[in-house]
Coordinates of C-alpha atoms and ligand atoms in Angstrom, one line a residue:
X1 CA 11.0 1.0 16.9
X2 CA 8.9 -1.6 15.2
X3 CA 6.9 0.1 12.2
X4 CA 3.9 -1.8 10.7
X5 CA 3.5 -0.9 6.9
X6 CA 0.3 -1.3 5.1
X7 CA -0.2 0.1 1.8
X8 CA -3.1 0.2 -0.9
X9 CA -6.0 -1.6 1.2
X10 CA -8.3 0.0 -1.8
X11 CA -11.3 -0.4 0.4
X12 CA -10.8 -4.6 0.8
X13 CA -11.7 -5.2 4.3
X14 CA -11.3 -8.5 4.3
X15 CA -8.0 -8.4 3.4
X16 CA -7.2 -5.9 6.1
X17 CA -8.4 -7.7 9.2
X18 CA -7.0 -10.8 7.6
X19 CA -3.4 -8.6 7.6
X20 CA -4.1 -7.1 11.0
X21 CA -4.5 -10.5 12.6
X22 CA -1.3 -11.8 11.2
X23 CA 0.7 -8.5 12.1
X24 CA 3.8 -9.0 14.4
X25 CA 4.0 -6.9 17.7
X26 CA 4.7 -3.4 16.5
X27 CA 5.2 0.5 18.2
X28 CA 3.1 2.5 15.0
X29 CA 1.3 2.2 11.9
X30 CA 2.2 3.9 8.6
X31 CA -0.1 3.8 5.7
X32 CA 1.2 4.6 2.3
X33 CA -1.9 5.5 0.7
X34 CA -4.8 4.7 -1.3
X35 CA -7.3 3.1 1.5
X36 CA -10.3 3.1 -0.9
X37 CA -11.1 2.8 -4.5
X38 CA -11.5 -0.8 -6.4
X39 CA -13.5 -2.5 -3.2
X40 CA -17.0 -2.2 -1.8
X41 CA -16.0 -1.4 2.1
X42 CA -14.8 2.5 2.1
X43 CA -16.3 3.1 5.2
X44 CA -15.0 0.1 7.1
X45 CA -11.5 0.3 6.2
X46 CA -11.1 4.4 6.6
X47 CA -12.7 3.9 10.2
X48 CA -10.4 0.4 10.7
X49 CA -7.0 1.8 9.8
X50 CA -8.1 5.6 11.5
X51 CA -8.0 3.3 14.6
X52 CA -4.5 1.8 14.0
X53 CA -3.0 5.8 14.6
X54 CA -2.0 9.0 12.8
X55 CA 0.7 8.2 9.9
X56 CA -0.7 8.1 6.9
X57 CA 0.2 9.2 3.2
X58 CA -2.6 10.4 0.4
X59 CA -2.9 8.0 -2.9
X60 CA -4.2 8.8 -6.3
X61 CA -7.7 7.0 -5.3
X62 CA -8.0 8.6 -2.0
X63 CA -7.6 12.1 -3.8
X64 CA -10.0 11.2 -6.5
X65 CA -12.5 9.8 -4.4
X66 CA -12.3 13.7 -2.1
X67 CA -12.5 15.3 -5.7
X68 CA -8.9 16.6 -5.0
X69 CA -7.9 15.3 -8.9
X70 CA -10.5 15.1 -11.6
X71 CA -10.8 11.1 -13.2
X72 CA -8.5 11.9 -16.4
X73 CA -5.8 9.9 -15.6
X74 CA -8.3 6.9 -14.4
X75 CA -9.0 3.7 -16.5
X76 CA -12.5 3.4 -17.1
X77 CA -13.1 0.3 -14.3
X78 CA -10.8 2.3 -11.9
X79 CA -13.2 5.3 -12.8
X80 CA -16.6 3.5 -12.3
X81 CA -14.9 2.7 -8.6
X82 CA -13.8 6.1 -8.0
X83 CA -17.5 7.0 -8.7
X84 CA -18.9 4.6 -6.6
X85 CA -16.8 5.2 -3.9
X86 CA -17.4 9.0 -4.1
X87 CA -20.7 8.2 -3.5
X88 CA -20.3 5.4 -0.7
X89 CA -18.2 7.5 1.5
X90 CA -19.7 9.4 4.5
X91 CA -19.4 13.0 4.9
X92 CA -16.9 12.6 7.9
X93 CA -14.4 9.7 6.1
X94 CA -14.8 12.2 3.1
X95 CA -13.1 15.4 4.8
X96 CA -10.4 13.1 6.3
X97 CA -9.7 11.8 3.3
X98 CA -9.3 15.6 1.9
X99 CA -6.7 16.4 5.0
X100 CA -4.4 13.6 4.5
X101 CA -0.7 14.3 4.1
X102 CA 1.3 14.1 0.5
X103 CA 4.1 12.1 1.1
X104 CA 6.8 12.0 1.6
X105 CA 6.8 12.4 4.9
X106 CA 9.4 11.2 8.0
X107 CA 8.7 10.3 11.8
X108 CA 9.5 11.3 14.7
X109 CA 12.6 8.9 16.2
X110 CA 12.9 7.6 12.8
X111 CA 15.9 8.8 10.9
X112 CA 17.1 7.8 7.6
X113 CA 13.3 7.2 6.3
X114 CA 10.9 8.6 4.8
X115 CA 7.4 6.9 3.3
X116 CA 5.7 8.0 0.2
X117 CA 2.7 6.5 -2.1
X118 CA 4.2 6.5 -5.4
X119 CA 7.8 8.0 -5.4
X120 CA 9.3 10.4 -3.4
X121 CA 9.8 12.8 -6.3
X122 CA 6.4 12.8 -7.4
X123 CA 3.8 11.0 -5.3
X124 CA 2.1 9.9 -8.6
X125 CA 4.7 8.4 -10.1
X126 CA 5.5 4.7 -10.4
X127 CA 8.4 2.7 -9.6
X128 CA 8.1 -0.1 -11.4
X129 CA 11.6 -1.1 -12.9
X130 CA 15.3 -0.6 -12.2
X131 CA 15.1 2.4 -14.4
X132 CA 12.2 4.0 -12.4
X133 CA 14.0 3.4 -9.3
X134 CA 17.4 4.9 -10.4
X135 CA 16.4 8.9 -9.6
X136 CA 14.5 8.5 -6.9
X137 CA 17.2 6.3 -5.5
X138 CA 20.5 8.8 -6.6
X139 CA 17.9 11.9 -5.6
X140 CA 17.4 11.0 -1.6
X141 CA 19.4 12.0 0.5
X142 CA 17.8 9.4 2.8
X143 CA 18.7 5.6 2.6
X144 CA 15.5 4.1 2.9
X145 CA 12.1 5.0 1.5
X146 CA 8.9 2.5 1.8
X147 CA 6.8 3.2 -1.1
X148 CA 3.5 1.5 -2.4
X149 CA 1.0 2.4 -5.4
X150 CA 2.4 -0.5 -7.9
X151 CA 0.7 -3.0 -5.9
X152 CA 4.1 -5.0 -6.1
X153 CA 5.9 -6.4 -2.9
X154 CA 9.4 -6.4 -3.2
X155 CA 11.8 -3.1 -3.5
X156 CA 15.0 -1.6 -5.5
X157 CA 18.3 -1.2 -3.8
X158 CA 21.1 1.7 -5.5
X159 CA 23.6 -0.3 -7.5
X160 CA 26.4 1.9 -8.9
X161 CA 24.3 4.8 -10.9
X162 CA 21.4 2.2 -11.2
X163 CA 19.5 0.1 -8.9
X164 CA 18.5 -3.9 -8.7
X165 CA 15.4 -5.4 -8.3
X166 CA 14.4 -7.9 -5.7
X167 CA 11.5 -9.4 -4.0
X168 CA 10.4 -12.1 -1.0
X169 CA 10.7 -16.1 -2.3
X170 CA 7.8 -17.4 -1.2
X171 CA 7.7 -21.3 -0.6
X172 CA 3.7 -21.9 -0.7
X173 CA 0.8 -19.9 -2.8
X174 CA -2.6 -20.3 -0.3
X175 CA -0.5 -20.4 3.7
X176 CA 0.5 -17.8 5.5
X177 CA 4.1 -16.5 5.2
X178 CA 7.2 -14.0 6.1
X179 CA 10.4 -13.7 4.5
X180 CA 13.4 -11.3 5.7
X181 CA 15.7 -8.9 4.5
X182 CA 18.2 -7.6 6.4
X183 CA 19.1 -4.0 5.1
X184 CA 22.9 -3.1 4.5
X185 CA 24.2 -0.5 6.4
X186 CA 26.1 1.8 3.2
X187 CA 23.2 0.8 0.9
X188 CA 20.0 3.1 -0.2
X189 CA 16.5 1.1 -0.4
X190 CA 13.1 1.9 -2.2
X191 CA 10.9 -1.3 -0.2
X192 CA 7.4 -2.1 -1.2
X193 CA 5.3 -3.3 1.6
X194 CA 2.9 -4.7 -1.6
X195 CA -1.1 -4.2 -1.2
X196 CA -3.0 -5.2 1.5
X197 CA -6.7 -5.2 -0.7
X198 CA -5.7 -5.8 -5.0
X199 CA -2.3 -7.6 -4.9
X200 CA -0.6 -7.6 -8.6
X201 CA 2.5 -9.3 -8.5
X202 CA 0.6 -12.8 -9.3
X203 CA 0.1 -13.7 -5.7
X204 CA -4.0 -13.5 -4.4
X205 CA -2.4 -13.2 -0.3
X206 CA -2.7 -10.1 0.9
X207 CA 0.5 -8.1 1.2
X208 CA 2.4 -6.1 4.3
X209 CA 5.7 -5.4 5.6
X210 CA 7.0 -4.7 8.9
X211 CA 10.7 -3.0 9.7
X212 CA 12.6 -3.0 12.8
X213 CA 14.4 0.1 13.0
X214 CA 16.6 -1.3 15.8
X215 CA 17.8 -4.3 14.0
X216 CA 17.5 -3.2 10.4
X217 CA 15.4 -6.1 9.4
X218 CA 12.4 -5.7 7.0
X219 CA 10.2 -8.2 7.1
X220 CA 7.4 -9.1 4.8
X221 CA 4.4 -11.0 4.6
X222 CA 1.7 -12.2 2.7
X223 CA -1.5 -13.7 4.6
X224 CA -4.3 -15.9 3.0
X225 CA -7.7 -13.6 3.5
X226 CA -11.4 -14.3 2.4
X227 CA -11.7 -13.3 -0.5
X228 CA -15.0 -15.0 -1.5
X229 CA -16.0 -12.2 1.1
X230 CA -14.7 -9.9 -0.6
X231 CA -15.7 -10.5 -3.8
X232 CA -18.9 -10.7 -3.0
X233 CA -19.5 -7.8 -1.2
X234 CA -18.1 -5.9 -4.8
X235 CA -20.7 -7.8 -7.2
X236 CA -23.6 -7.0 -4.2
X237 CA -21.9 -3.2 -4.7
X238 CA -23.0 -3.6 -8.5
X239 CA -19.0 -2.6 -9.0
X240 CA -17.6 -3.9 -12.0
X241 CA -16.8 -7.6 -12.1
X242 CA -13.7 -7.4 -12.8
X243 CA -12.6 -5.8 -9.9
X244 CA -13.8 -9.5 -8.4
X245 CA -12.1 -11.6 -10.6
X246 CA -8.6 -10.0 -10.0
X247 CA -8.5 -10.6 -6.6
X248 CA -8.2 -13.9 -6.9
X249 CA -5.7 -14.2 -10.0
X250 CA -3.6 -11.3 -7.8
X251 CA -3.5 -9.2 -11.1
Ligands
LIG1 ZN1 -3.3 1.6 -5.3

């Protein structure tokens, strides 16, 4: 089975049409969560990626925005979004929104994986380091797990007690680009797909992976979108400017 991950799209539509028109063939869709919040197209990309199929995970933003969790643990620019988009999105996208799934969750024909947001112990926390990576790694049972919410492509394979970091080398900064991994059979994995819509790991592409179950290859990619578009439909939104600027540092 060929599985098409996109994670954190955080309402960029742009940068989701530009990801869905560089996506290899694939069987399914999973989404790891957090479809809206930071970008001025809600709507669009809830309706988009409803279209793509059923497997989804709930993020932080997509629970804020439903009113599922209150906006303490929100920054104040990821607070005026979650506002915005509260009020942006329609009555219909809103109750979907409410019904998603909490991670993790595992698919049909797919053994050995499961897919969270942020880890698989607690789907708000982040894995950001080795360190982070270590329990969730030692705690499944499960070798791999496809994660998103730190906006950073790249994963953590189990090393001893531990776990080591590694991500795709990228040869250009603006073209469009895959690099491979081919997983190791007695190893445990925790693989970002990276975010499609507010990229952070220095790179403006947008971000998303693709695994071939039958030939244990995860591949990822990172596509050049328009991001002028998209920046401009968040200062038209009256969002915060910011939340333009960082698109195109990737931070
Ligand atoms: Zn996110």
């Amino acid at each position: 089975m060929r599985i098409l991950l996109l994670s954190d799209i955080h309402s960029n539509l742009e940068a989701l049409e530009a990801c869905l028109a560089e996506a290899p063939a694939h069987d399914v869709t999973v989404n790891l969560g957090d479809l809206v919040g930071y970008g001025a197209s809600p709507n669009e990309v809830i309706e988009q990626s409803r279209q793509l199929g059923k497997f989804f995970v709930r993020g932080n933003h997509d629970r804020v925005t439903c009113g599922l969790i209150g906006l303490q643990d929100f920054n104040p620019v990821a607070g005026l979004a979650a506002l915005w988009t509260r009020d942006h999105v329609n009555t219909e996208n809103m109750q979907w929104l409410r019904e998603l799934p909490q991670g993790p969750i595992q698919l049909e024909g797919v053994g050995g994986a499961q897919f969270v947001h942020g880890s698989p112990l607690n789907e708000d926390d982040y894995v950001l380091s080795e360190e982070d990576a270590a329990a969730p790694l030692l705690a499944s049972s499960l070798p791999l797990t496809f994660f998103g919410h730190t906006h950073l492509q790249g994963g953590f394979v189990s090393a001893g007690n531990g776990s080591e970091f590694f991500q795709p080398d990228y040869s250009t900064i603006g073209a469009s680009e895959s690099c491979e991994l081919a997983l190791e059979p007695e190893q445990k994995y925790m693989i970002n797909p990276g975010s499609v819509g507010q990229p952070r790991d220095g790179d403006w592409r947008a971000a998303f992976a693709s695994y071939d179950t039958d030939t244990r290859m995860v591949t990822f990619h990172r596509v050049p979108y328009d991001l002028r578009g998209a920046q401009d439909r968040i200062l038209a939104a009256n969002l915060p400017v910011r939340l333009a600027t960082r698109l195109a540092a990737g931070k």
